[in-house]
């Protein structure tokens, strides 16, 4: 599993699921790394072909809700449409109503040949935290796998 | 007094300890032999104490011997809240609503199937999709799904001809939890449910061919269809798939957005709850019942595929092979039940309570209980005891319980090496993922025998038979 300055698995001693920290130098970078961490937990991201494109608009009243809604959407697309994504372009807009995320995701449907490591079934609220550090964002989360 | 991770526990009875109360809230009791108690991770106690501080609790919060840290409540938690003035917590039911176990008999013996085992596993792997991104054989539209999750297993049998009528009475609540309301289920849950119906899933979910290794109570075993050593049985562990997960996620978010209205202070967001009498709690319970029915239907559909596979490989009908359902029991659910609750003057009052069981099995007197172990070590059939009613809201353990993280297990063994090791032990495995296989290595779990010994000495349930795996399918 890839572990670098974009995201890392925190090996909590006795947890049945997976605890991850994801970083981003700005909000758009954070969403890109969230997408890649999500996909890498499930499969080897390099084995995903960028065959299909999907544009999404996700809203949230703050950054935390926007992240929750974005990950929920990734889980939904995996289960309902069998889609996994390798890459994405993100644009964030802030209005009076809150945040809007415009995403253009590229990836493929899950096929028999795709090496599956595990499934992400839900994003829990347990230990879920978004913090803005001096020059980057950090998200801590636990996936139910 | 036993001290672990900075917490003190007083022994009450055999395999029953109580946490020293230096916090506001309900009593926390742990059913475990001392050797299991001292091996529990600190998070179990921290999370258990958080649960004990939830509002509206009736009686103690109970932790089972197989407990391990979860999110919000530990896996292996039981508690009750008042049916009128209490609260419901979706996180304390769990994402995989009505994740559960089912056990199916055969009249075959290990020697008869040994040479066909690989073929049988290959066919089962084809007929019962496991892992990620595989559709099941049961294709339904929205209106059919609505019927399935509001009427349960009976509808599956009646409308689709899938399953046996005699299975119904062997399923908890006859495979249909009352009160399911499809209008409180989101479209996202429906879409995830339609694409995953009749599939096993991944993680610790499995379909296992086992042989009877030991019989502890021959009379009860015989009544349940377990007759002889080396008899072949089939065990299934799975739940409500994405349908249940989405319902849990949806209602956690809805409840959290209303938290200030409910005036509840929480130690963990995952424990968010709503007053039972609120419209939000009622909607959750109706959606939860739909998810529970989805899980019952899912396991019945999988059973039908198991019978097909045996018929094809063995060349005899499932009826001839006596592939009867022993029992199907949930271990993630909230249910309204009547229990004797101690009153303030030393007596007991019968009250209706909402019992939350997360990673804990209902264990009513005489009711079959299935405790599934790791894929290397085997599983147990037990029956509930009368004492479970007074001690544990009629509950017991559900499995082995992890002792290490999945990440750590994968660092310790490769899936391919575990596969070979198990083959050498006489256990064939078909897995959708090598990494997923490594995560489920036997050493990542507590001893199932220690767990069963704990629930037996705590008088929650009584062992009937022990099964050893010979073939396993996992996602």
Coordinates of C-alpha atoms in Angstrom, one line a residue:
Chain A
X1 CA 0.0 0.0 0.0
X2 CA 1.3 3.4 -0.9
X3 CA 2.2 5.6 2.0
X4 CA 3.6 9.0 1.5
X5 CA 3.0 12.7 2.2
X6 CA -0.4 12.5 0.6
X7 CA -1.9 10.0 2.9
X8 CA -1.0 7.2 5.4
X9 CA -2.6 4.3 7.2
X10 CA -2.5 4.7 10.9
X11 CA -2.1 1.2 12.3
X12 CA -4.2 1.6 15.5
X13 CA -3.4 -1.4 17.6
X14 CA -6.7 -3.2 17.7
X15 CA -9.1 -2.0 15.1
X16 CA -11.0 -4.2 12.7
X17 CA -11.2 -1.4 10.2
X18 CA -8.8 1.1 8.6
X19 CA -7.7 4.4 10.1
X20 CA -6.2 6.9 7.6
X21 CA -4.8 10.4 7.6
X22 CA -5.0 12.3 4.3
X23 CA -3.2 15.5 3.5
X24 CA -3.6 18.3 0.9
X25 CA -1.8 21.5 0.3
X26 CA -5.1 23.1 -0.5
X27 CA -8.7 22.0 -0.7
X28 CA -8.5 20.7 -4.3
X29 CA -5.4 18.8 -3.6
X30 CA -7.0 17.3 -0.5
X31 CA -9.9 16.0 -2.6
X32 CA -7.5 14.5 -5.1
X33 CA -5.6 12.7 -2.4
X34 CA -8.9 11.5 -0.7
X35 CA -9.9 10.0 -4.1
X36 CA -6.6 8.3 -4.5
X37 CA -6.4 7.0 -0.9
X38 CA -10.0 5.6 -1.3
X39 CA -9.1 3.8 -4.5
X40 CA -5.7 2.5 -3.3
X41 CA -7.3 1.0 -0.2
X42 CA -9.6 -1.1 -2.5
X43 CA -7.2 -1.9 -5.4
X44 CA -3.8 -1.1 -6.8
X45 CA -4.5 2.3 -8.2
X46 CA -2.1 1.9 -11.1
X47 CA -4.2 -1.0 -12.4
X48 CA -7.2 1.3 -12.9
X49 CA -7.5 2.5 -16.5
X50 CA -8.9 5.9 -17.2
X51 CA -11.6 4.7 -19.6
X52 CA -14.6 6.6 -18.4
X53 CA -15.2 10.1 -17.2
X54 CA -17.8 11.2 -14.7
X55 CA -18.6 14.8 -13.6
X56 CA -20.0 15.3 -10.2
X57 CA -21.3 18.2 -8.2
X58 CA -21.2 17.7 -4.4
X59 CA -22.4 20.3 -1.9
X60 CA -21.9 20.7 1.8
X61 CA -22.5 23.5 4.3
X62 CA -18.8 23.3 5.3
X63 CA -15.6 21.5 4.3
X64 CA -16.2 18.6 6.7
X65 CA -19.7 17.9 5.3
X66 CA -18.4 18.3 1.8
X67 CA -15.7 15.6 2.4
X68 CA -18.3 13.2 4.0
X69 CA -20.6 13.7 1.0
X70 CA -17.8 13.2 -1.5
X71 CA -16.7 9.9 0.1
X72 CA -20.3 8.7 0.5
X73 CA -20.6 9.3 -3.3
X74 CA -17.5 7.3 -4.1
X75 CA -18.9 4.4 -2.0
X76 CA -22.2 4.7 -3.8
X77 CA -20.6 4.7 -7.3
X78 CA -18.5 1.7 -6.4
X79 CA -21.5 -0.3 -5.2
X80 CA -24.3 0.8 -7.5
X81 CA -22.3 1.5 -10.7
X82 CA -19.2 -0.7 -10.0
X83 CA -17.0 2.3 -10.7
X84 CA -13.5 3.0 -9.3
X85 CA -11.5 6.1 -10.1
X86 CA -7.9 6.7 -10.6
X87 CA -7.8 10.5 -11.0
X88 CA -9.8 13.6 -10.7
X89 CA -9.8 17.3 -11.4
X90 CA -11.5 19.4 -8.7
X91 CA -12.8 22.9 -8.4
X92 CA -14.2 24.2 -5.2
X93 CA -16.6 27.1 -4.9
X94 CA -17.8 28.9 -1.9
X95 CA -21.2 30.6 -1.8
X96 CA -23.5 31.9 1.0
X97 CA -25.1 28.4 1.1
X98 CA -21.8 26.7 1.6
X99 CA -19.3 24.7 -0.4
X100 CA -19.8 23.2 -3.9
X101 CA -17.3 20.8 -5.3
X102 CA -17.1 20.2 -9.1
X103 CA -15.2 17.1 -9.9
X104 CA -14.3 15.4 -13.1
X105 CA -13.3 11.8 -12.3
X106 CA -11.7 9.3 -14.6
X107 CA -11.6 5.6 -14.0
X108 CA -13.2 2.3 -15.0
X109 CA -15.8 -0.3 -14.0
X110 CA -14.6 -3.1 -11.7
X111 CA -13.7 -6.1 -13.8
X112 CA -12.6 -9.6 -12.9
X113 CA -9.0 -8.8 -13.7
X114 CA -8.8 -5.9 -11.2
X115 CA -6.7 -6.9 -8.1
X116 CA -9.0 -6.2 -5.2
X117 CA -7.4 -5.8 -1.8
X118 CA -10.5 -5.0 0.3
X119 CA -13.8 -3.2 0.2
X120 CA -14.8 0.1 1.7
X121 CA -18.3 -0.3 3.0
X122 CA -18.8 3.0 4.9
X123 CA -17.1 6.1 6.1
X124 CA -17.6 6.2 9.9
X125 CA -17.9 9.3 12.0
X126 CA -15.6 7.8 14.6
X127 CA -12.5 9.9 15.0
X128 CA -13.5 11.8 11.8
X129 CA -11.7 15.1 11.8
X130 CA -10.7 17.8 9.4
X131 CA -8.1 20.3 10.5
X132 CA -6.3 23.2 8.7
X133 CA -2.7 23.2 9.7
X134 CA -0.2 26.0 8.9
X135 CA 0.2 25.2 5.2
X136 CA -1.9 22.1 4.6
X137 CA -5.2 20.4 5.4
X138 CA -5.4 17.1 7.2
X139 CA -8.4 14.6 7.3
X140 CA -8.4 11.7 9.8
X141 CA -11.0 9.0 9.2
X142 CA -11.9 5.4 9.8
X143 CA -13.4 3.4 6.9
X144 CA -15.6 0.4 7.7
X145 CA -14.0 -2.3 5.6
Chain B
X1 CA -9.9 -6.6 41.7
X2 CA -8.3 -6.9 38.2
X3 CA -6.5 -3.8 36.7
X4 CA -6.1 -3.4 33.0
X5 CA -5.1 -0.3 30.9
X6 CA -5.8 1.9 34.0
X7 CA -9.3 0.5 34.6
X8 CA -10.3 -1.6 37.6
X9 CA -12.7 -4.5 37.4
X10 CA -14.4 -6.4 40.3
X11 CA -15.3 -10.0 39.8
X12 CA -19.0 -10.6 40.3
X13 CA -19.4 -14.2 39.3
X14 CA -17.6 -16.7 37.0
X15 CA -16.7 -14.9 33.8
X16 CA -18.4 -11.7 34.9
X17 CA -16.6 -8.5 35.8
X18 CA -17.8 -5.0 36.6
X19 CA -15.8 -1.8 35.8
X20 CA -15.1 0.3 38.8
X21 CA -17.4 3.3 38.6
X22 CA -15.5 6.5 38.6
X23 CA -17.7 8.0 35.9
X24 CA -21.4 9.2 35.6
X25 CA -23.6 6.7 33.8
X26 CA -24.7 3.1 33.7
X27 CA -22.8 0.1 35.1
X28 CA -20.4 -1.6 32.7
X29 CA -20.2 -5.4 32.9
X30 CA -17.9 -7.7 31.0
X31 CA -18.6 -11.3 30.4
X32 CA -15.2 -13.0 29.9
X33 CA -12.8 -15.2 31.7
X34 CA -10.0 -13.3 33.3
X35 CA -7.5 -14.4 30.6
X36 CA -9.7 -12.8 27.9
X37 CA -10.5 -9.7 29.9
X38 CA -6.9 -9.0 30.4
X39 CA -6.2 -9.3 26.7
X40 CA -8.9 -6.8 25.6
X41 CA -7.6 -3.7 24.0
X42 CA -8.0 -0.4 25.9
X43 CA -10.4 1.0 23.3
X44 CA -13.0 -1.6 24.3
X45 CA -13.1 -0.1 27.8
X46 CA -13.0 3.5 26.6
X47 CA -15.7 2.9 24.0
X48 CA -17.7 0.8 26.5
X49 CA -17.6 3.6 29.0
X50 CA -18.8 6.1 26.4
X51 CA -21.8 3.8 25.7
X52 CA -22.5 3.6 29.4
X53 CA -22.8 7.4 29.4
X54 CA -25.5 7.4 26.7
X55 CA -28.9 8.9 27.9
X56 CA -31.9 6.7 28.7
X57 CA -30.2 3.5 29.5
X58 CA -32.0 0.8 31.4
X59 CA -29.8 -1.6 33.4
X60 CA -26.1 -2.2 32.7
X61 CA -24.1 -2.0 29.5
X62 CA -22.7 -5.4 28.7
X63 CA -19.5 -6.4 26.9
X64 CA -19.2 -9.9 25.5
X65 CA -16.0 -12.0 25.6
X66 CA -15.3 -11.6 21.9
X67 CA -15.3 -7.8 22.1
X68 CA -12.9 -5.7 20.3
X69 CA -12.7 -2.0 19.6
X70 CA -15.1 -0.8 16.9
X71 CA -16.3 2.7 16.1
X72 CA -18.6 4.3 18.7
X73 CA -19.5 1.1 20.6
X74 CA -17.1 -1.9 20.8
X75 CA -18.0 -4.9 18.6
X76 CA -19.6 -7.1 21.3
X77 CA -21.9 -4.6 23.1
X78 CA -25.4 -5.1 24.4
X79 CA -27.5 -2.4 26.1
X80 CA -31.2 -1.5 26.5
X81 CA -33.1 1.7 26.5
X82 CA -36.6 2.3 27.6
X83 CA -39.1 1.6 24.8
X84 CA -41.0 4.9 25.4
X85 CA -38.5 7.4 27.0
X86 CA -35.3 5.9 25.7
X87 CA -33.1 6.5 22.7
X88 CA -32.0 4.6 19.6
X89 CA -28.4 4.7 18.3
X90 CA -27.8 3.5 14.7
X91 CA -24.1 3.4 15.4
X92 CA -24.6 1.0 18.3
X93 CA -26.5 -1.3 15.9
X94 CA -23.7 -1.1 13.4
X95 CA -23.5 -0.5 9.7
X96 CA -24.1 -4.0 8.7
X97 CA -27.7 -4.2 10.0
X98 CA -28.6 -7.8 10.7
X99 CA -25.2 -9.2 9.9
X100 CA -25.7 -12.7 11.1
X101 CA -25.0 -16.4 10.9
X102 CA -26.8 -19.3 9.5
X103 CA -26.1 -23.1 9.7
X104 CA -27.3 -25.7 7.3
X105 CA -27.1 -29.5 7.8
X106 CA -26.4 -32.2 5.3
X107 CA -26.4 -36.0 5.8
X108 CA -23.0 -36.3 4.1
X109 CA -19.8 -37.3 5.8
X110 CA -16.4 -35.7 5.2
X111 CA -15.1 -38.9 3.6
X112 CA -17.9 -38.8 1.0
X113 CA -17.1 -35.2 -0.1
X114 CA -13.3 -35.0 0.4
X115 CA -12.5 -35.8 -3.2
X116 CA -15.2 -33.4 -4.5
X117 CA -14.4 -30.5 -2.2
X118 CA -12.4 -28.5 -4.7
X119 CA -15.1 -28.8 -7.4
X120 CA -17.7 -27.9 -4.8
X121 CA -15.9 -24.8 -3.7
X122 CA -15.3 -23.7 -7.3
X123 CA -19.0 -24.0 -8.0
X124 CA -20.0 -22.3 -4.8
X125 CA -17.6 -19.4 -5.6
X126 CA -19.3 -19.0 -9.0
X127 CA -22.9 -19.2 -7.6
X128 CA -22.4 -17.1 -4.5
X129 CA -20.5 -14.0 -5.6
X130 CA -18.0 -12.8 -3.0
X131 CA -15.8 -9.7 -2.9
X132 CA -16.2 -6.4 -4.7
X133 CA -18.1 -5.6 -7.8
X134 CA -19.9 -8.9 -8.5
X135 CA -23.6 -9.1 -9.0
X136 CA -25.8 -11.8 -7.5
X137 CA -28.1 -14.2 -9.4
X138 CA -31.2 -12.5 -8.0
X139 CA -32.1 -9.5 -10.1
X140 CA -34.9 -7.4 -8.8
X141 CA -36.4 -4.0 -9.6
X142 CA -37.3 -1.3 -7.1
X143 CA -40.9 -2.6 -6.5
X144 CA -39.7 -6.2 -6.0
X145 CA -37.0 -5.0 -3.6
X146 CA -39.7 -3.1 -1.7
X147 CA -41.7 -6.3 -1.3
X148 CA -38.7 -8.3 -0.3
X149 CA -37.6 -6.0 2.4
X150 CA -41.1 -5.4 3.8
X151 CA -42.3 -9.0 3.7
X152 CA -39.0 -10.8 4.2
X153 CA -38.1 -14.4 3.4
X154 CA -41.8 -15.5 3.0
X155 CA -42.1 -13.2 -0.1
X156 CA -38.8 -14.6 -1.6
X157 CA -40.1 -18.1 -1.3
X158 CA -43.7 -17.3 -2.5
X159 CA -42.9 -14.9 -5.3
X160 CA -39.5 -16.2 -6.6
X161 CA -39.6 -19.8 -5.6
X162 CA -36.3 -19.4 -3.9
X163 CA -35.8 -21.1 -0.6
X164 CA -37.8 -23.6 1.4
X165 CA -41.0 -23.0 3.3
X166 CA -39.8 -25.0 6.2
X167 CA -36.8 -22.6 6.5
X168 CA -39.0 -19.8 7.7
X169 CA -39.6 -21.2 11.2
X170 CA -35.8 -21.6 11.6
X171 CA -35.1 -18.0 11.1
X172 CA -35.1 -15.4 13.9
X173 CA -38.5 -13.6 13.7
X174 CA -39.4 -16.0 10.9
X175 CA -37.2 -13.9 8.5
X176 CA -39.4 -10.8 8.7
X177 CA -38.9 -8.0 11.2
X178 CA -42.2 -6.1 11.7
X179 CA -42.5 -2.4 10.9
X180 CA -40.3 -2.2 7.8
X181 CA -41.2 0.9 5.8
X182 CA -39.6 1.3 2.4
X183 CA -40.5 5.0 2.2
X184 CA -37.9 5.7 4.9
X185 CA -35.1 4.1 2.8
X186 CA -33.0 6.4 0.5
X187 CA -32.7 5.8 -3.2
X188 CA -28.9 5.4 -2.7
X189 CA -29.6 2.4 -0.3
X190 CA -32.0 1.0 -2.9
X191 CA -29.5 1.2 -5.7
X192 CA -26.7 -0.4 -3.6
X193 CA -29.2 -3.1 -2.4
X194 CA -30.3 -4.0 -5.9
X195 CA -26.7 -4.4 -7.2
X196 CA -25.6 -6.5 -4.2
X197 CA -28.6 -8.8 -3.4
X198 CA -27.6 -12.5 -3.1
X199 CA -23.9 -11.8 -2.6
X200 CA -21.6 -12.6 0.2
X201 CA -19.5 -9.5 0.5
X202 CA -16.0 -9.1 1.9
X203 CA -14.1 -8.5 5.1
X204 CA -14.9 -11.3 7.6
X205 CA -17.9 -12.6 5.7
X206 CA -17.7 -16.2 4.6
X207 CA -19.4 -19.3 3.4
X208 CA -17.8 -22.3 5.0
X209 CA -18.1 -26.1 4.6
X210 CA -17.4 -27.6 8.0
X211 CA -17.3 -31.1 9.6
X212 CA -18.7 -31.9 13.1
X213 CA -15.7 -32.3 15.3
X214 CA -17.2 -32.6 18.8
X215 CA -20.7 -33.0 20.2
X216 CA -21.2 -31.7 23.7
X217 CA -24.9 -32.2 24.1
X218 CA -26.1 -35.2 22.0
X219 CA -29.8 -34.8 22.7
X220 CA -30.0 -31.1 21.8
X221 CA -27.6 -31.6 18.8
X222 CA -29.8 -34.4 17.5
X223 CA -32.9 -32.2 17.8
X224 CA -31.1 -29.6 15.7
X225 CA -30.0 -32.1 13.1
X226 CA -26.4 -32.6 14.2
X227 CA -26.1 -36.3 14.5
X228 CA -22.5 -37.6 14.2
X229 CA -18.9 -36.7 14.2
X230 CA -17.6 -35.8 10.6
X231 CA -21.1 -34.9 9.4
X232 CA -20.9 -32.1 6.9
X233 CA -22.6 -28.8 7.7
X234 CA -22.5 -25.4 5.9
X235 CA -22.1 -22.0 7.7
X236 CA -22.8 -18.6 6.3
X237 CA -21.8 -15.3 7.7
X238 CA -23.0 -12.1 6.0
X239 CA -25.5 -9.3 6.3
X240 CA -27.4 -6.5 4.6
X241 CA -24.6 -5.4 2.3
X242 CA -24.6 -1.9 0.9
X243 CA -28.4 -1.6 1.6
X244 CA -27.9 -1.7 5.4
X245 CA -24.6 0.3 5.3
X246 CA -26.3 3.1 3.4
X247 CA -29.3 3.2 5.9
X248 CA -26.9 3.4 8.8
X249 CA -24.9 6.2 7.2
X250 CA -28.0 8.1 6.2
X251 CA -29.5 8.1 9.7
X252 CA -26.2 8.8 11.4
X253 CA -26.1 12.0 9.4
X254 CA -29.8 12.8 10.0
X255 CA -29.5 12.3 13.7
X256 CA -26.4 14.3 13.9
X257 CA -28.0 17.2 12.2
X258 CA -30.7 17.2 14.9
X259 CA -28.5 16.7 17.9
X260 CA -29.0 20.2 19.4
X261 CA -32.8 19.5 19.1
X262 CA -32.4 16.3 21.1
X263 CA -30.2 18.0 23.7
X264 CA -27.7 15.1 23.9
X265 CA -24.1 15.4 24.7
X266 CA -21.9 12.6 23.2
X267 CA -18.4 11.4 23.8
X268 CA -18.2 10.0 20.2
X269 CA -20.1 11.2 17.2
X270 CA -20.6 7.6 16.0
X271 CA -22.9 7.1 19.0
X272 CA -25.3 9.7 17.9
X273 CA -28.9 8.8 19.0
X274 CA -32.4 10.1 18.9
X275 CA -35.4 9.8 21.3
X276 CA -37.4 6.7 20.4
X277 CA -40.6 8.7 20.3
X278 CA -39.1 11.2 17.8
X279 CA -40.1 10.9 14.1
X280 CA -36.4 10.4 13.3
X281 CA -36.0 7.4 15.5
X282 CA -39.2 5.9 14.2
X283 CA -38.0 6.3 10.6
X284 CA -34.7 4.8 11.4
X285 CA -36.3 1.8 13.1
X286 CA -38.6 1.3 10.1
X287 CA -35.6 1.5 7.7
X288 CA -33.5 -0.7 10.0
X289 CA -36.3 -3.4 9.9
X290 CA -36.1 -3.2 6.0
X291 CA -32.3 -3.7 6.2
X292 CA -32.8 -6.6 8.6
X293 CA -35.2 -8.2 6.2
X294 CA -32.8 -7.6 3.3
X295 CA -30.2 -9.6 5.3
X296 CA -32.5 -12.5 6.0
X297 CA -33.5 -12.6 2.3
X298 CA -29.8 -12.4 1.3
X299 CA -28.9 -15.4 3.4
X300 CA -31.9 -17.4 2.2
X301 CA -31.0 -16.7 -1.4
X302 CA -27.4 -17.7 -0.7
X303 CA -28.7 -20.9 0.9
X304 CA -30.6 -21.7 -2.2
X305 CA -27.4 -21.4 -4.2
X306 CA -25.6 -23.6 -1.7
X307 CA -28.2 -26.3 -2.2
X308 CA -27.9 -26.0 -6.0
X309 CA -24.1 -26.4 -5.8
X310 CA -24.4 -29.6 -3.6
X311 CA -27.1 -31.0 -5.9
X312 CA -24.9 -30.5 -8.9
X313 CA -21.7 -31.9 -7.5
X314 CA -23.1 -34.7 -5.3
X315 CA -25.8 -35.7 -7.8
X316 CA -28.6 -35.9 -5.2
X317 CA -31.4 -33.4 -4.4
X318 CA -31.0 -31.0 -1.5
X319 CA -34.0 -32.7 0.1
X320 CA -32.3 -36.1 -0.2
X321 CA -29.2 -34.5 1.3
X322 CA -31.3 -33.2 4.2
X323 CA -29.9 -29.7 3.7
X324 CA -32.1 -28.3 6.4
X325 CA -31.7 -24.9 8.1
X326 CA -30.6 -25.3 11.7
X327 CA -31.1 -21.6 12.5
X328 CA -30.4 -18.1 11.2
X329 CA -29.6 -15.6 13.8
X330 CA -28.7 -11.9 13.8
X331 CA -25.8 -10.3 15.7
X332 CA -26.3 -6.6 14.7
X333 CA -29.8 -5.3 15.5
X334 CA -32.0 -3.2 17.8
X335 CA -35.2 -5.0 18.9
X336 CA -38.1 -4.2 21.2
X337 CA -38.3 -6.9 23.8
X338 CA -39.7 -7.5 27.3
X339 CA -37.2 -8.0 30.1
X340 CA -37.2 -8.1 33.8
X341 CA -35.5 -4.9 35.0
X342 CA -34.4 -4.4 38.6
X343 CA -36.5 -1.6 40.3
X344 CA -35.3 0.8 43.0
X345 CA -36.7 -1.3 45.9
X346 CA -34.8 -4.5 45.1
X347 CA -37.6 -6.2 43.0
X348 CA -37.9 -6.7 39.3
X349 CA -40.3 -5.2 36.8
X350 CA -41.1 -6.5 33.4
X351 CA -40.5 -3.6 31.0
X352 CA -40.4 -3.2 27.2
X353 CA -37.0 -2.1 26.2
X354 CA -35.1 -1.5 23.0
X355 CA -32.2 -4.0 23.1
X356 CA -29.2 -2.9 21.0
X357 CA -26.9 -5.8 20.0
X358 CA -23.8 -4.9 18.1
X359 CA -21.7 -7.9 17.5
X360 CA -23.8 -9.9 20.0
X361 CA -26.3 -12.7 19.4
X362 CA -29.7 -13.0 20.9
X363 CA -29.6 -16.0 23.3
X364 CA -33.1 -16.9 24.5
X365 CA -33.6 -20.1 26.5
X366 CA -33.3 -23.1 24.1
X367 CA -32.7 -20.9 21.0
X368 CA -29.9 -22.0 18.8
X369 CA -26.9 -19.6 18.9
X370 CA -24.2 -19.7 16.2
X371 CA -20.7 -18.4 17.1
X372 CA -18.4 -18.3 14.1
X373 CA -14.7 -18.5 14.6
X374 CA -11.8 -17.6 12.4
X375 CA -11.5 -19.4 9.1
X376 CA -8.7 -21.6 10.6
X377 CA -10.1 -22.5 13.9
X378 CA -13.7 -23.5 13.7
X379 CA -17.1 -22.5 15.0
X380 CA -19.7 -23.5 17.6
X381 CA -23.4 -24.2 17.8
X382 CA -24.8 -23.4 21.2
X383 CA -28.3 -22.9 22.8
X384 CA -29.4 -20.0 24.9
X385 CA -29.8 -20.3 28.7
X386 CA -32.4 -19.0 31.1
X387 CA -29.7 -17.0 32.9
X388 CA -29.0 -15.0 29.8
X389 CA -32.4 -13.4 30.3
X390 CA -31.6 -11.9 33.7
X391 CA -27.9 -11.3 33.2
X392 CA -27.6 -10.1 29.6
X393 CA -31.0 -9.1 28.1
X394 CA -31.0 -12.6 26.5
X395 CA -27.7 -12.1 24.7
X396 CA -24.4 -13.8 24.2
X397 CA -21.2 -13.5 22.0
X398 CA -21.1 -13.6 18.2
X399 CA -17.6 -14.7 17.1
X400 CA -14.0 -14.8 18.0
X401 CA -13.1 -11.2 18.1
X402 CA -10.0 -9.7 16.5
X403 CA -6.8 -9.3 18.5
X404 CA -4.9 -7.2 15.9
X405 CA -5.6 -4.8 13.1
X406 CA -6.1 -6.0 9.5
X407 CA -3.0 -4.0 8.5
X408 CA -0.9 -5.8 11.1
X409 CA -2.2 -9.2 10.1
X410 CA -1.2 -8.5 6.5
X411 CA 2.3 -7.6 7.6
X412 CA 2.6 -10.9 9.4
X413 CA 1.5 -13.2 6.6
X414 CA 0.9 -13.2 2.8
X415 CA -2.4 -14.4 1.5
X416 CA -0.7 -17.0 -0.7
X417 CA 1.3 -18.4 2.3
X418 CA -1.9 -18.6 4.5
X419 CA -3.7 -20.3 1.7
X420 CA -0.9 -23.0 1.5
X421 CA -0.8 -23.3 5.3
X422 CA -4.5 -23.9 5.5
X423 CA -4.3 -26.4 2.6
X424 CA -1.7 -28.3 4.6
X425 CA -4.2 -28.3 7.6
X426 CA -6.9 -29.8 5.3
X427 CA -8.8 -26.5 4.7
X428 CA -9.3 -25.4 1.1
X429 CA -9.9 -21.7 0.5
X430 CA -11.3 -19.7 -2.4
X431 CA -10.9 -16.0 -1.9
X432 CA -11.6 -13.0 -4.0
X433 CA -8.6 -11.3 -2.6
X434 CA -5.2 -12.5 -1.3
X435 CA -4.9 -9.4 0.9
X436 CA -8.4 -10.0 2.3
X437 CA -7.4 -13.6 3.1
X438 CA -4.3 -12.5 5.0
X439 CA -6.4 -10.2 7.1
X440 CA -8.5 -13.1 8.3
X441 CA -5.7 -15.3 9.5
X442 CA -6.5 -17.3 12.6
X443 CA -3.7 -15.6 14.7
X444 CA -5.6 -12.2 14.2
X445 CA -8.4 -13.6 16.3
X446 CA -8.9 -14.7 19.9
X447 CA -9.4 -18.4 20.7
X448 CA -13.0 -19.3 19.8
X449 CA -12.8 -22.0 22.5
X450 CA -11.9 -19.4 25.1
X451 CA -14.9 -17.2 24.0
X452 CA -17.3 -20.2 24.2
X453 CA -15.9 -21.2 27.6
X454 CA -16.6 -17.7 28.8
X455 CA -20.2 -17.6 27.7
X456 CA -20.7 -21.1 29.1
X457 CA -19.3 -20.3 32.5
X458 CA -21.2 -17.0 32.5
X459 CA -24.3 -19.2 31.9
X460 CA -25.3 -17.1 28.8
X461 CA -25.4 -20.1 26.5
X462 CA -24.4 -23.7 26.4
X463 CA -22.2 -25.4 23.8
X464 CA -23.9 -28.1 21.6
X465 CA -21.4 -28.9 18.9
X466 CA -18.0 -27.7 17.5
X467 CA -17.3 -27.6 13.8
X468 CA -13.9 -27.6 12.0
X469 CA -13.7 -25.9 8.6
X470 CA -12.7 -28.0 5.5
X471 CA -13.6 -25.5 2.8
X472 CA -14.0 -21.7 2.9
X473 CA -15.1 -19.0 0.5
X474 CA -14.5 -15.5 1.4
X475 CA -14.6 -12.1 -0.3

